[in-house]
Tab-separated table of C-alpha atoms in Angstrom:
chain	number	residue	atom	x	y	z
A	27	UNK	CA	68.987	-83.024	-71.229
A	28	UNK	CA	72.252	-82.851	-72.981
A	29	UNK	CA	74.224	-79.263	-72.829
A	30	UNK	CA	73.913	-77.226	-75.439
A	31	UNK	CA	77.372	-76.933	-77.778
A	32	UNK	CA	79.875	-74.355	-78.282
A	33	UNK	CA	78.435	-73.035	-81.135
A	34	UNK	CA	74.725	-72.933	-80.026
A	35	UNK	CA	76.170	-71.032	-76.797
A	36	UNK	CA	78.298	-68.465	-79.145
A	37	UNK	CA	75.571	-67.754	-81.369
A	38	UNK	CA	73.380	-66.926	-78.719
A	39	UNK	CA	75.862	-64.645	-77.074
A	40	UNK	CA	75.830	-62.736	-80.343
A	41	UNK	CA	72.713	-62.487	-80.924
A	42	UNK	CA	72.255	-61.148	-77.538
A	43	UNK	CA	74.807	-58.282	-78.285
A	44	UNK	CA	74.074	-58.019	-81.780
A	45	UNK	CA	73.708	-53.914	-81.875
A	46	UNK	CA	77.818	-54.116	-80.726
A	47	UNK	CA	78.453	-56.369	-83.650
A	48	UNK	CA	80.870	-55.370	-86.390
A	49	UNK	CA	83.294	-58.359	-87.665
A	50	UNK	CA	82.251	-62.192	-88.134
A	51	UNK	CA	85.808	-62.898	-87.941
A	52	UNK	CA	88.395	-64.342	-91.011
A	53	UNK	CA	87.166	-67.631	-91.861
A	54	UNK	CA	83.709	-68.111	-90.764
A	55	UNK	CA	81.450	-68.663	-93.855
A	56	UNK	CA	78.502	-66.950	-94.495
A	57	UNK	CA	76.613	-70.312	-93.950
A	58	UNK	CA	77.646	-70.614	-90.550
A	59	UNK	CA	76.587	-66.910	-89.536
A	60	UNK	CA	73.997	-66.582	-91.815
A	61	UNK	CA	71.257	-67.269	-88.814
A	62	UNK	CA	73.036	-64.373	-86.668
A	63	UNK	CA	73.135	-61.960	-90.161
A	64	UNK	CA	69.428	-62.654	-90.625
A	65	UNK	CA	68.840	-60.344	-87.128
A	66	UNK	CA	70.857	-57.283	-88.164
A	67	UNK	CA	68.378	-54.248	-88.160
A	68	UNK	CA	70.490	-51.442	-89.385
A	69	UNK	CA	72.136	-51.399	-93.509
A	70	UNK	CA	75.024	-49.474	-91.981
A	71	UNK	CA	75.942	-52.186	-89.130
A	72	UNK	CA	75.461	-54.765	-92.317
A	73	UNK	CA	77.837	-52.439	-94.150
A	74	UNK	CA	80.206	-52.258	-91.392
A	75	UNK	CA	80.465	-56.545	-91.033
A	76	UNK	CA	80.961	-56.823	-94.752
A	77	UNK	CA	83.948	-54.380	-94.790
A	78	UNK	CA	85.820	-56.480	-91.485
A	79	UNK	CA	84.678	-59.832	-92.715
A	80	UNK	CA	85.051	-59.655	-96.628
A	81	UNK	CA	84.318	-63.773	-96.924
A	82	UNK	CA	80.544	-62.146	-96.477
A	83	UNK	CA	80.278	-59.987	-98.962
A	84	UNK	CA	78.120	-61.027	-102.376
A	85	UNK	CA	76.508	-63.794	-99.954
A	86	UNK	CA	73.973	-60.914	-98.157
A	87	UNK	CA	71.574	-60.259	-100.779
A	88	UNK	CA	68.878	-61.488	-98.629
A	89	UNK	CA	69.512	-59.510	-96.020
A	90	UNK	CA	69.705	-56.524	-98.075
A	91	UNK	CA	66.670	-57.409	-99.568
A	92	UNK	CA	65.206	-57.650	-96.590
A	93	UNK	CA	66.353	-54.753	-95.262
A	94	UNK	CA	65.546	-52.677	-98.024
A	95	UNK	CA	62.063	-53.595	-98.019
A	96	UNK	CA	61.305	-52.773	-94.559
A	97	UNK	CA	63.160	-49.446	-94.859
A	98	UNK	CA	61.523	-48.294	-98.236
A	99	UNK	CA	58.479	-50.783	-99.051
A	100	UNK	CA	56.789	-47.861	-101.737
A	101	UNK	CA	60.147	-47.428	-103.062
A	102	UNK	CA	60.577	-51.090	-103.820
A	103	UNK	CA	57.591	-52.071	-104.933
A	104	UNK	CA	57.628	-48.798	-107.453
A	105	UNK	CA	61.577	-49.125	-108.463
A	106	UNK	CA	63.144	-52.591	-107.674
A	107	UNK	CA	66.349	-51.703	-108.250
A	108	UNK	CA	68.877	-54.832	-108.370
A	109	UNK	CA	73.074	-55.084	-108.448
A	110	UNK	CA	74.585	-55.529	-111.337
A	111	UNK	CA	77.374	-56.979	-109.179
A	112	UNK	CA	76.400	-58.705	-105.919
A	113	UNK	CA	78.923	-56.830	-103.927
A	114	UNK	CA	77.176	-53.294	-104.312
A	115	UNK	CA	73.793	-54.124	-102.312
A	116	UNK	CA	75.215	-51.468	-100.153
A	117	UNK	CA	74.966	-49.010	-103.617
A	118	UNK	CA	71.336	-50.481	-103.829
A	119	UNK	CA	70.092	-49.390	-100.235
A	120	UNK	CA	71.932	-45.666	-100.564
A	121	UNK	CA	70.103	-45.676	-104.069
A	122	UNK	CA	66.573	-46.233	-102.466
A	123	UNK	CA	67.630	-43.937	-99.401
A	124	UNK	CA	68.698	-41.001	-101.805
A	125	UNK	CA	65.224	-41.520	-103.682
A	126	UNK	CA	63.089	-41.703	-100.192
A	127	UNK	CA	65.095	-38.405	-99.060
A	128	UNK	CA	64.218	-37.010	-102.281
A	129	UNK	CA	60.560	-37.853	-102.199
A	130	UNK	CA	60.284	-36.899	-98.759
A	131	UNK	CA	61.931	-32.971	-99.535
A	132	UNK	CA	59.247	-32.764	-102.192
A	133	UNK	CA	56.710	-33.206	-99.547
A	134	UNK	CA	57.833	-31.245	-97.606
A	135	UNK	CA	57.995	-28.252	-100.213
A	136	UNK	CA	54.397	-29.316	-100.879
A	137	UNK	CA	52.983	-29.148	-97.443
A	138	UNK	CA	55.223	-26.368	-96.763
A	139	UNK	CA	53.615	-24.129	-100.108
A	140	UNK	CA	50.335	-25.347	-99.686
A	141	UNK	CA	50.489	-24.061	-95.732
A	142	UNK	CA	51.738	-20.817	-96.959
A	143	UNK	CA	48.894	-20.266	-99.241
A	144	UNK	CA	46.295	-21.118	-96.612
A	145	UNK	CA	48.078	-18.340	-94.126
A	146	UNK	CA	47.662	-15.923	-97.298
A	147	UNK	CA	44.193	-16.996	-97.150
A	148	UNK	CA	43.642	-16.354	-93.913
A	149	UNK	CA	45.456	-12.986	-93.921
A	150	UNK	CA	43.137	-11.820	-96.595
A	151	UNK	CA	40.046	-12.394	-94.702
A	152	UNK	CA	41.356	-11.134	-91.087
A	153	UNK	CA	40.023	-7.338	-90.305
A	154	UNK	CA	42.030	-4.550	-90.004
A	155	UNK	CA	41.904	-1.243	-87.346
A	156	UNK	CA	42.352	1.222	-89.587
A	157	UNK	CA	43.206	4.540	-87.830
């Protein structure tokens, strides 16, 4: 069995600490990460290895793609919001946060107004000592 190369070996390392992540380096191309990139969980750790490795950034809209649709799936089936410019995914995934927070407040004013008006409910049909 031959041993494994250099590159096999540092990949693995990284993926292995991938949550500590936060630079690719200078002059790696995206091609030759792209396998390690593929495994980041989190749009803000993405965010955060575009800024230190700018060689990166336009090549990630997979990623963000991917990303996007496993943080927001209604939202991106309903919207599908899209770059102009390939460098702004990051725009694109605070676009469909903003909307989910948004959505979700409404809910919550829903739920919260419809649970009021069952209490009023209740209040109205609860006896009272009268002294």
């Amino acid at each position: 069995m031959p041993a494994k190369s250099l590159v096999d070996l540092a990949s693995a390392v990284c993926i292995k600490n991938l949550k500590g992540l936060e630079s690719i380096g200078d002059y790696l191309p995206y091609a030759s990460v792209r396998h390690i990139l593929l495994k980041v969980e989190s749009a803000y750790q993405l965010r955060r290895i575009e800024l230190n490795s700018p060689q990166v950034l336009g090549e990630t809209g997979e990623i963000w793609l991917r990303i996007i649709e496993r943080d927001f799936p209604l939202e991106y089936k309903s919207k599908g919001y899209k770059p102009q410019n390939a460098n702004k995914w990051y725009r694109v995934w605070e676009k469909y946060k903003a909307d989910h927070d948004q959505s979700l407040q409404e809910s919550e004013e829903k739920l919260r107004s419809a649970f009021a008006g069952l209490k009023q409910d209740k209040e109205k049909n609860t006896s009272k000592i009268v002294e």
